[in-house]
Tab-separated table of C-alpha atoms in Angstrom:
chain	number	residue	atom	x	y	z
D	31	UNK	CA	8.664	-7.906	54.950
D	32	UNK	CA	10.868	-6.800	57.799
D	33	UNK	CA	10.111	-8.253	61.366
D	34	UNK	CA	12.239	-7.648	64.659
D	35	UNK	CA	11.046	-9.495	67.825
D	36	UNK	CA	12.666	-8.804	71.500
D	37	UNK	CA	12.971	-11.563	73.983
D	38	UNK	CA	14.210	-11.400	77.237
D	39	UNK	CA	13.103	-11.319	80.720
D	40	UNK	CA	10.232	-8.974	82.174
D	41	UNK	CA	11.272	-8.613	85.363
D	42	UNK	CA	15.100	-8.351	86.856
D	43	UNK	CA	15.971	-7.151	90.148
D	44	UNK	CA	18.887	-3.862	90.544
D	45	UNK	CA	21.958	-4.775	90.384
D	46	UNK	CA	21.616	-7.599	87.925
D	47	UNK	CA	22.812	-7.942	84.405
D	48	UNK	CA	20.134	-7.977	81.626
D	49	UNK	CA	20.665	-9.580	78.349
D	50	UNK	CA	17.959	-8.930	75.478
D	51	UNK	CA	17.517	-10.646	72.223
D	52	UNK	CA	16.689	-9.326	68.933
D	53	UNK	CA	15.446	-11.968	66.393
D	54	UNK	CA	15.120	-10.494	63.126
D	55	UNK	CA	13.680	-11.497	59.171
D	56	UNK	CA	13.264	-9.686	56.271
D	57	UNK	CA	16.979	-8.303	56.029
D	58	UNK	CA	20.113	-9.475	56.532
D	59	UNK	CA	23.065	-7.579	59.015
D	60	UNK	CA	25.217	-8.289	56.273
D	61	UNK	CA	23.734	-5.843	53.552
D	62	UNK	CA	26.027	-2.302	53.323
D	63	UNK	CA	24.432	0.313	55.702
D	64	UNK	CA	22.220	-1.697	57.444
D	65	UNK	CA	22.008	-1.884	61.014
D	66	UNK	CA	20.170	-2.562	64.791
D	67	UNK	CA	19.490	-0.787	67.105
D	68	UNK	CA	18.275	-1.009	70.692
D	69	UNK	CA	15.622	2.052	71.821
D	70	UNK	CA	13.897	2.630	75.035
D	71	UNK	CA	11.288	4.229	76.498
D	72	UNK	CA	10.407	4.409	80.457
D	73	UNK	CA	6.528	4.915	80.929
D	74	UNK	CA	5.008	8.009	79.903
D	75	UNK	CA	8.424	9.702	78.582
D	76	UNK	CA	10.354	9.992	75.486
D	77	UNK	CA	12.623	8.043	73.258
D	78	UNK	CA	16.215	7.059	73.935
D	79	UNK	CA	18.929	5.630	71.873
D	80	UNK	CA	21.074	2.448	74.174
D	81	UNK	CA	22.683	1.240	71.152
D	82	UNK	CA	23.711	0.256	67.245
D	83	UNK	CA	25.481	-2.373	65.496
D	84	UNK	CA	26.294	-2.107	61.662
D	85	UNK	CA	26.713	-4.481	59.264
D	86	UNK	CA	30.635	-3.856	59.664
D	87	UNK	CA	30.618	-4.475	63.270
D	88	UNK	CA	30.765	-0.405	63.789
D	89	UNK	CA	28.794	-0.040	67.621
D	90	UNK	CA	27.644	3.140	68.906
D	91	UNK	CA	26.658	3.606	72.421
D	92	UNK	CA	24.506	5.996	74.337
D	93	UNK	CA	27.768	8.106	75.957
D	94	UNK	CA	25.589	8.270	79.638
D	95	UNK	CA	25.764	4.523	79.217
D	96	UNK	CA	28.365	3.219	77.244
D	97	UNK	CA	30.316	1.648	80.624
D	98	UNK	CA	27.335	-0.633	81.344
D	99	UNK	CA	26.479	-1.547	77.204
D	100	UNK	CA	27.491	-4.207	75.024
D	101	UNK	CA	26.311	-4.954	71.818
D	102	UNK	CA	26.852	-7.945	69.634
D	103	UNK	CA	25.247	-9.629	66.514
D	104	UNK	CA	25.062	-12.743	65.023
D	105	UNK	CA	24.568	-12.938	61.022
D	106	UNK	CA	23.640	-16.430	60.637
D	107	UNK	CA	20.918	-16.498	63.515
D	108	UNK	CA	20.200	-13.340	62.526
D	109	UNK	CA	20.087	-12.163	66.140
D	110	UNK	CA	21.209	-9.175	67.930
D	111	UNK	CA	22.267	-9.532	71.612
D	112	UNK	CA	21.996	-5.942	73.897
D	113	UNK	CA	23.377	-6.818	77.708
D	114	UNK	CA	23.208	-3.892	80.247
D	115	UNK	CA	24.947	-4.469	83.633
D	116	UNK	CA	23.631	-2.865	86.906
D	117	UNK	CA	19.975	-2.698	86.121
D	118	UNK	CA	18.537	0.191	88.945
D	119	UNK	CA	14.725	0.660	88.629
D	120	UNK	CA	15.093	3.944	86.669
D	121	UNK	CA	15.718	1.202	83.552
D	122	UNK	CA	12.164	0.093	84.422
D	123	UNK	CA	11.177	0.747	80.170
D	124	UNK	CA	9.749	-0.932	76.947
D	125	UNK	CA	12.903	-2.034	75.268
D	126	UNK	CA	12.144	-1.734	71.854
D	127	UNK	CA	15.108	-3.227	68.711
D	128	UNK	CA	14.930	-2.003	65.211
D	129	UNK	CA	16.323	-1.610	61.761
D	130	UNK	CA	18.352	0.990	60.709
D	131	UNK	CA	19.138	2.193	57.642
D	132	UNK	CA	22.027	5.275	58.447
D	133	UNK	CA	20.646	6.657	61.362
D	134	UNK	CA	17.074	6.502	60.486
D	135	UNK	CA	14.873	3.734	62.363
D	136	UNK	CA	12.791	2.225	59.309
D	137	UNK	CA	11.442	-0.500	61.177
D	138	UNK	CA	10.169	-1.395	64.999
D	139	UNK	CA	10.067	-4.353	66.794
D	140	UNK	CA	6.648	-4.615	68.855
D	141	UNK	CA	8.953	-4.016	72.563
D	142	UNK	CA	9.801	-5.223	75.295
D	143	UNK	CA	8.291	-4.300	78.891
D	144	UNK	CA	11.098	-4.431	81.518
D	145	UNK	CA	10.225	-3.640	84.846
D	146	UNK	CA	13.180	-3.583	87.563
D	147	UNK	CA	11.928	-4.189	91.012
D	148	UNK	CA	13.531	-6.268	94.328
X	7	UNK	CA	26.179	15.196	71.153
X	8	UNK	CA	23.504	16.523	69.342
X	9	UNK	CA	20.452	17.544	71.250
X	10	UNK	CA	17.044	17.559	69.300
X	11	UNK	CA	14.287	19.499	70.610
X	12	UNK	CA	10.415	19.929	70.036
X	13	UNK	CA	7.915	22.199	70.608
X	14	UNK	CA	5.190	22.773	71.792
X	15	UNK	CA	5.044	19.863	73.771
X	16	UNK	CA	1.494	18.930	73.406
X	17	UNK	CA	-1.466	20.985	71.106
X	18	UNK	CA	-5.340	20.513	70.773
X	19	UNK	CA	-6.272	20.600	67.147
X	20	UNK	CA	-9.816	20.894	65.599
X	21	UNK	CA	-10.554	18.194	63.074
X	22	UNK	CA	-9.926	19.550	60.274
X	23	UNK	CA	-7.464	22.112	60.671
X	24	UNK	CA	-3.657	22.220	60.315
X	25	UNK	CA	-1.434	21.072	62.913
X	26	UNK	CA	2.378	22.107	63.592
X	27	UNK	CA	5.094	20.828	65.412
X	28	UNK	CA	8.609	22.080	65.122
X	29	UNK	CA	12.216	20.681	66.234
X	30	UNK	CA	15.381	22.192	66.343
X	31	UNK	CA	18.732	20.885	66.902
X	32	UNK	CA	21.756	22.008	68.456
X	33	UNK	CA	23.675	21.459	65.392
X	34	UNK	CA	23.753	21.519	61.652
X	35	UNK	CA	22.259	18.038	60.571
X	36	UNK	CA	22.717	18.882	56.806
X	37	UNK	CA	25.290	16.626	55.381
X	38	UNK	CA	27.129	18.450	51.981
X	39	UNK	CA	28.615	15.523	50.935
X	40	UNK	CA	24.698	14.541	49.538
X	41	UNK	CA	22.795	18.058	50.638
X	42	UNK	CA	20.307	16.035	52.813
X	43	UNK	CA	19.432	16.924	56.070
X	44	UNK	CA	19.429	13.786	58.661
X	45	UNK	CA	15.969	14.247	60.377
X	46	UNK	CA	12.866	11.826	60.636
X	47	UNK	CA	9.690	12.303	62.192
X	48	UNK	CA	7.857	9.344	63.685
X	49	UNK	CA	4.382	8.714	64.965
X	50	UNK	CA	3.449	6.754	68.011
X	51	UNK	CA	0.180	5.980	68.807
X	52	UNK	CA	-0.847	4.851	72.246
X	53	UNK	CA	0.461	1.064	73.262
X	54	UNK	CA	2.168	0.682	69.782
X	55	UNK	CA	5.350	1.292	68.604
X	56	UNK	CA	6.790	4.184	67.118
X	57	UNK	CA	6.005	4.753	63.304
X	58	UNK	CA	8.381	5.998	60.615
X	59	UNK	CA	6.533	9.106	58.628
X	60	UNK	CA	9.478	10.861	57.256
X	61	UNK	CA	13.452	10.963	56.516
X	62	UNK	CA	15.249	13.450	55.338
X	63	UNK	CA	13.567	16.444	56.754
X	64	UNK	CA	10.893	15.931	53.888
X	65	UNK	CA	10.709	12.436	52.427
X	66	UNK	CA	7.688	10.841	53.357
X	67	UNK	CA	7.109	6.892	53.336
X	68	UNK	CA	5.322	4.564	51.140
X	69	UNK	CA	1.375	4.837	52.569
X	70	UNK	CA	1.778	7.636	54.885
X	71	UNK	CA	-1.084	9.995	53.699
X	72	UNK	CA	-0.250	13.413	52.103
X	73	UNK	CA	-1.385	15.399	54.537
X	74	UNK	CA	1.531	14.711	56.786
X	75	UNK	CA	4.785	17.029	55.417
X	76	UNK	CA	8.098	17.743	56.593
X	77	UNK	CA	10.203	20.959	55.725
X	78	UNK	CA	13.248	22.493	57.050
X	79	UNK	CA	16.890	22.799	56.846
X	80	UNK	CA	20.104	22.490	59.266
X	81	UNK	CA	18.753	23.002	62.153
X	82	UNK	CA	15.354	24.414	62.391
X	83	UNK	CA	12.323	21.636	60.986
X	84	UNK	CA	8.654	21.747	61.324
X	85	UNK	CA	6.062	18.693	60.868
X	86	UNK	CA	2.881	19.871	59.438
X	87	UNK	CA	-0.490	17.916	59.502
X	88	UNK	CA	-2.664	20.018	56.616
X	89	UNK	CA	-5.802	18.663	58.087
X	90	UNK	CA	-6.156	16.929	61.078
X	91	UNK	CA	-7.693	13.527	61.103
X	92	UNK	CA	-8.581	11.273	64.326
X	93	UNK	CA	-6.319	8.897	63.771
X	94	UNK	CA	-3.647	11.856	63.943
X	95	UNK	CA	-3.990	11.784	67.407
X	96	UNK	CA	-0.386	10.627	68.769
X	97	UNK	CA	2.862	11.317	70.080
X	98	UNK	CA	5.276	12.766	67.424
X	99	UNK	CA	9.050	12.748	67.604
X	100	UNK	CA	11.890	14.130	65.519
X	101	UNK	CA	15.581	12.295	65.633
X	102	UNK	CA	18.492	13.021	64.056
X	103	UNK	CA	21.411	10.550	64.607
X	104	UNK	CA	21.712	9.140	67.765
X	105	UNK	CA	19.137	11.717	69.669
X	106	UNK	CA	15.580	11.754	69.940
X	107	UNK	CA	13.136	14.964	70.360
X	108	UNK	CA	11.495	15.107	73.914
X	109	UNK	CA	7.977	14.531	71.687
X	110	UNK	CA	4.532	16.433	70.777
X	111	UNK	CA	1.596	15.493	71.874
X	112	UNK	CA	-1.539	16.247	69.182
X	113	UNK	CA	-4.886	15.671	70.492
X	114	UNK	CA	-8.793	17.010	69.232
X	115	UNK	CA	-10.031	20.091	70.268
């Protein structure tokens, strides 16, 4: 059974750097085509790609974005790491990390609320 | 970048009856190397995560009741609910690589 669990603060205030952590089971990031990926979604609104890692280290970015995402992953803690620098309260969202299979989400972690606020 | 999107963007349904939601996308998302087209539908109920119904335009998942079908090609797809259920009532969003539709809402008339 595949599980995906975000950790990470709930509350940072603009301007800061936030750093989220995806603990995952049930797969490993090592397995050809297999990926994770970090999705948002700001209250009431729609769904939006931030970013993917593959099991080859291939990283895609959300191009609006891209300057203020990294993305890194750790096979043998089976973690995957999202940082996003210069947090303004439009990021206020559930931050939401999930396996991939291509480009097709297969699994979702439970999210993430993270509400950015002085 | 591709940009998916849906409409309508919300419908009231009688129990019973068919629901439809369709998504287009500003380019081709049929791959020849395989002939599959590179759309999902998910489901999100309120205060849960999205849900994963269908891949490949038409493919639906293990447990996700028959009622729920997919059809389309390149860049014009449509999500059909035969018979509308109450535990239908959700959000629905089509993606296709790294974009998401703007999402349907289905309620019960």
């Amino acid at each position: 059974q595949i599980t995906l669990k975000e950790s990470g603060p709930s509350l940072v205030k603009p301007t800061q750097t936030l750093t989220l952590t995806c603990t995952f089971s049930g797969f490993s990031l090592s397995t050809n085509g297999v990926g994770v990926g970090w999705i948002r979604q700001p209250p009431g609104k729609a769904l939006e790609w931030l970013a993917l890692i593959y099991w080859d280290d291939d990283k895609r970015y959300r191009p609006s974005l891209k300057s203020t995402l990294t993305i890194t992953k750790d096979t043998s803690k089976n973690q995957v790491v999202l940082t996003m620098t210069n947090m303004d309260p439009v990021d206020t969202a559930t931050y939401y990390c999930a396996h991939i299979v291509g480009t097709t989400v297969t699994v979702w972690g439970q999210g993430t609320l993270v509400t950015v606020s002085s | 970048d591709i940009v998916m999107t849906q409409s309508p963007d919300s419908l009231a349904v009688s129990l019973g009856e068919r629901a439809t939601i369709n998504c287009t996308s500003s380019q081709s998302v049929l791959y020849s190397s395989n002939n599959k087209n590179y759309l999902a539908w998910y489901q999100q109920k309120p205060g849960q995560p999205p849900k994963l119904l269908i891949h490949w335009a038409s493919t639906r998942e293990s447990g996700v009741p028959d009622r729920f079908s997919g059809s389309g090609s390149e860049t014009d797809f449509t999500l059909t609910i035969s018979s509308l259920q109450a535990e239908d009532v959700a959000v629905y969003y089509c993606q296709s690589r790294f974009s998401f539709g703007g999402g349907t809402k289905v309620e019960i008339q």
